[in-house]
């Protein structure tokens, strides 16, 4: 299923409708936009594992709260758009890079050299 298929768009919309808070839903949409931009600009990167949007948004919220010294982790929703996108991008990049690093640590299913 490609991103241009209507069925893909409907699946994404069905997932987003389940998010009750409008502010959190907006963060999820922004995260997907950031992810699409990063993957479009860096075709060598790809997702090694399932994408857990909720945990990525939570990571971005925790990092923002820690960096800004606030106790409310939902403060990212009210931050300036550039700030929230920056923290979402940081969470996405960390996730993609951790997945890539984990893939290099796992033994390959096939040997590197198939010629004997």
PDB file of C-alpha atoms in Angstrom:
ATOM      1  CA  UNK A   1       0.000   0.000   0.000  1.00  0.00           C
ATOM      2  CA  UNK A   2       1.499   3.316  -1.030  1.00  0.00           C
ATOM      3  CA  UNK A   3       0.969   6.718   0.534  1.00  0.00           C
ATOM      4  CA  UNK A   4      -0.966   7.902  -2.535  1.00  0.00           C
ATOM      5  CA  UNK A   5      -3.657   5.231  -2.233  1.00  0.00           C
ATOM      6  CA  UNK A   6      -7.020   6.260  -0.849  1.00  0.00           C
ATOM      7  CA  UNK A   7      -7.118   3.202   1.412  1.00  0.00           C
ATOM      8  CA  UNK A   8      -3.892   4.367   3.092  1.00  0.00           C
ATOM      9  CA  UNK A   9      -5.353   7.823   3.694  1.00  0.00           C
ATOM     10  CA  UNK A  10      -8.473   6.258   5.188  1.00  0.00           C
ATOM     11  CA  UNK A  11      -6.410   4.077   7.527  1.00  0.00           C
ATOM     12  CA  UNK A  12      -4.467   7.114   8.730  1.00  0.00           C
ATOM     13  CA  UNK A  13      -7.688   9.049   9.244  1.00  0.00           C
ATOM     14  CA  UNK A  14      -9.228   6.148  11.189  1.00  0.00           C
ATOM     15  CA  UNK A  15      -6.209   6.086  13.481  1.00  0.00           C
ATOM     16  CA  UNK A  16      -6.307   9.845  14.050  1.00  0.00           C
ATOM     17  CA  UNK A  17     -10.035   9.872  14.814  1.00  0.00           C
ATOM     18  CA  UNK A  18      -9.345   7.648  17.843  1.00  0.00           C
ATOM     19  CA  UNK A  19      -7.228  10.386  19.436  1.00  0.00           C
ATOM     20  CA  UNK A  20      -9.659  12.166  21.737  1.00  0.00           C
ATOM     21  CA  UNK A  21      -7.773  15.364  22.512  1.00  0.00           C
ATOM     22  CA  UNK A  22      -7.689  17.844  19.606  1.00  0.00           C
ATOM     23  CA  UNK A  23      -4.318  19.190  20.765  1.00  0.00           C
ATOM     24  CA  UNK A  24      -2.788  15.706  20.848  1.00  0.00           C
ATOM     25  CA  UNK A  25      -4.353  14.892  17.467  1.00  0.00           C
ATOM     26  CA  UNK A  26      -2.688  17.996  16.031  1.00  0.00           C
ATOM     27  CA  UNK A  27       0.665  16.870  17.445  1.00  0.00           C
ATOM     28  CA  UNK A  28       0.138  13.469  15.798  1.00  0.00           C
ATOM     29  CA  UNK A  29      -0.577  15.118  12.436  1.00  0.00           C
ATOM     30  CA  UNK A  30       2.499  17.335  12.803  1.00  0.00           C
ATOM     31  CA  UNK A  31       4.580  14.290  13.708  1.00  0.00           C
ATOM     32  CA  UNK A  32       3.432  12.460  10.568  1.00  0.00           C
ATOM     33  CA  UNK A  33       4.283  15.522   8.462  1.00  0.00           C
ATOM     34  CA  UNK A  34       7.733  15.727  10.057  1.00  0.00           C
ATOM     35  CA  UNK A  35       8.296  12.012   9.502  1.00  0.00           C
ATOM     36  CA  UNK A  36       7.262  12.275   5.843  1.00  0.00           C
ATOM     37  CA  UNK A  37       9.597  15.234   5.307  1.00  0.00           C
ATOM     38  CA  UNK A  38      12.552  13.489   6.955  1.00  0.00           C
ATOM     39  CA  UNK A  39      12.041  10.283   4.974  1.00  0.00           C
ATOM     40  CA  UNK A  40      11.504  12.175   1.710  1.00  0.00           C
ATOM     41  CA  UNK A  41      14.723  14.170   2.161  1.00  0.00           C
ATOM     42  CA  UNK A  42      16.729  11.145   3.318  1.00  0.00           C
ATOM     43  CA  UNK A  43      15.753   8.207   1.096  1.00  0.00           C
ATOM     44  CA  UNK A  44      18.492   6.068   2.663  1.00  0.00           C
ATOM     45  CA  UNK A  45      16.512   6.081   5.919  1.00  0.00           C
ATOM     46  CA  UNK A  46      13.547   3.815   6.423  1.00  0.00           C
ATOM     47  CA  UNK A  47      11.526   2.503   9.323  1.00  0.00           C
ATOM     48  CA  UNK A  48      12.971  -0.704  10.745  1.00  0.00           C
ATOM     49  CA  UNK A  49      10.120  -1.239  13.191  1.00  0.00           C
ATOM     50  CA  UNK A  50       6.446  -0.311  13.561  1.00  0.00           C
ATOM     51  CA  UNK A  51       5.759   3.374  14.069  1.00  0.00           C
ATOM     52  CA  UNK A  52       4.306   4.111  17.514  1.00  0.00           C
ATOM     53  CA  UNK A  53       3.009   7.643  17.088  1.00  0.00           C
ATOM     54  CA  UNK A  54       1.748   7.903  20.647  1.00  0.00           C
ATOM     55  CA  UNK A  55       5.118   7.023  22.154  1.00  0.00           C
ATOM     56  CA  UNK A  56       6.935   9.423  19.800  1.00  0.00           C
ATOM     57  CA  UNK A  57       4.612  12.279  20.786  1.00  0.00           C
ATOM     58  CA  UNK A  58       5.100  11.338  24.435  1.00  0.00           C
ATOM     59  CA  UNK A  59       8.900  11.353  23.993  1.00  0.00           C
ATOM     60  CA  UNK A  60       8.721  14.804  22.398  1.00  0.00           C
ATOM     61  CA  UNK A  61       6.512  16.065  25.232  1.00  0.00           C
ATOM     62  CA  UNK A  62       8.852  14.709  27.915  1.00  0.00           C
ATOM     63  CA  UNK A  63      11.914  16.203  26.237  1.00  0.00           C
ATOM     64  CA  UNK A  64      10.205  19.585  25.889  1.00  0.00           C
ATOM     65  CA  UNK A  65       9.071  19.548  29.534  1.00  0.00           C
ATOM     66  CA  UNK A  66      12.576  18.626  30.689  1.00  0.00           C
ATOM     67  CA  UNK A  67      14.305  21.236  28.520  1.00  0.00           C
ATOM     68  CA  UNK A  68      11.906  24.045  29.396  1.00  0.00           C
ATOM     69  CA  UNK A  69      11.640  23.168  33.087  1.00  0.00           C
ATOM     70  CA  UNK A  70       7.862  22.790  33.175  1.00  0.00           C
ATOM     71  CA  UNK A  71       6.067  20.036  35.048  1.00  0.00           C
ATOM     72  CA  UNK A  72       3.137  19.728  32.620  1.00  0.00           C
ATOM     73  CA  UNK A  73       4.112  17.354  29.824  1.00  0.00           C
ATOM     74  CA  UNK A  74       1.182  18.632  27.746  1.00  0.00           C
ATOM     75  CA  UNK A  75       2.861  22.040  27.470  1.00  0.00           C
ATOM     76  CA  UNK A  76       4.251  21.127  24.043  1.00  0.00           C
ATOM     77  CA  UNK A  77       0.765  21.603  22.579  1.00  0.00           C
ATOM     78  CA  UNK A  78       0.807  25.281  23.502  1.00  0.00           C
ATOM     79  CA  UNK A  79       4.391  25.929  22.390  1.00  0.00           C
ATOM     80  CA  UNK A  80       5.173  27.918  19.256  1.00  0.00           C
ATOM     81  CA  UNK A  81       4.774  25.843  16.068  1.00  0.00           C
ATOM     82  CA  UNK A  82       8.489  25.910  15.294  1.00  0.00           C
ATOM     83  CA  UNK A  83       9.303  24.697  18.783  1.00  0.00           C
ATOM     84  CA  UNK A  84       6.831  21.811  18.725  1.00  0.00           C
ATOM     85  CA  UNK A  85       7.964  20.707  15.263  1.00  0.00           C
ATOM     86  CA  UNK A  86      11.576  20.755  16.449  1.00  0.00           C
ATOM     87  CA  UNK A  87      10.850  18.455  19.376  1.00  0.00           C
ATOM     88  CA  UNK A  88       8.728  16.154  17.213  1.00  0.00           C
ATOM     89  CA  UNK A  89      11.541  15.966  14.645  1.00  0.00           C
ATOM     90  CA  UNK A  90      14.004  15.122  17.391  1.00  0.00           C
ATOM     91  CA  UNK A  91      11.789  12.253  18.578  1.00  0.00           C
ATOM     92  CA  UNK A  92      11.385  10.933  15.018  1.00  0.00           C
ATOM     93  CA  UNK A  93      15.101  11.095  14.234  1.00  0.00           C
ATOM     94  CA  UNK A  94      15.976   9.361  17.510  1.00  0.00           C
ATOM     95  CA  UNK A  95      13.482   6.595  16.738  1.00  0.00           C
ATOM     96  CA  UNK A  96      14.661   6.086  13.154  1.00  0.00           C
ATOM     97  CA  UNK A  97      18.322   6.068  14.176  1.00  0.00           C
ATOM     98  CA  UNK A  98      17.720   3.689  17.086  1.00  0.00           C
ATOM     99  CA  UNK A  99      15.902   1.338  14.717  1.00  0.00           C
ATOM    100  CA  UNK A 100      18.767   1.514  12.236  1.00  0.00           C
ATOM    101  CA  UNK A 101      21.334   0.859  14.972  1.00  0.00           C
ATOM    102  CA  UNK A 102      19.353  -2.110  16.273  1.00  0.00           C
ATOM    103  CA  UNK A 103      19.146  -3.566  12.765  1.00  0.00           C
ATOM    104  CA  UNK A 104      22.941  -3.471  12.478  1.00  0.00           C
ATOM    105  CA  UNK A 105      23.322  -5.307  15.786  1.00  0.00           C
ATOM    106  CA  UNK A 106      21.002  -8.170  14.850  1.00  0.00           C
ATOM    107  CA  UNK A 107      22.540 -11.033  12.897  1.00  0.00           C
ATOM    108  CA  UNK A 108      21.552 -11.117   9.252  1.00  0.00           C
ATOM    109  CA  UNK A 109      19.106 -13.789   8.131  1.00  0.00           C
ATOM    110  CA  UNK A 110      21.428 -14.572   5.221  1.00  0.00           C
ATOM    111  CA  UNK A 111      25.195 -14.425   5.059  1.00  0.00           C
ATOM    112  CA  UNK A 112      26.655 -11.237   3.620  1.00  0.00           C
ATOM    113  CA  UNK A 113      28.347 -13.057   0.773  1.00  0.00           C
ATOM    114  CA  UNK A 114      26.213 -15.562  -1.069  1.00  0.00           C
ATOM    115  CA  UNK A 115      28.958 -16.510  -3.533  1.00  0.00           C
ATOM    116  CA  UNK A 116      31.036 -19.473  -2.402  1.00  0.00           C
TER     117      UNK A 116
END
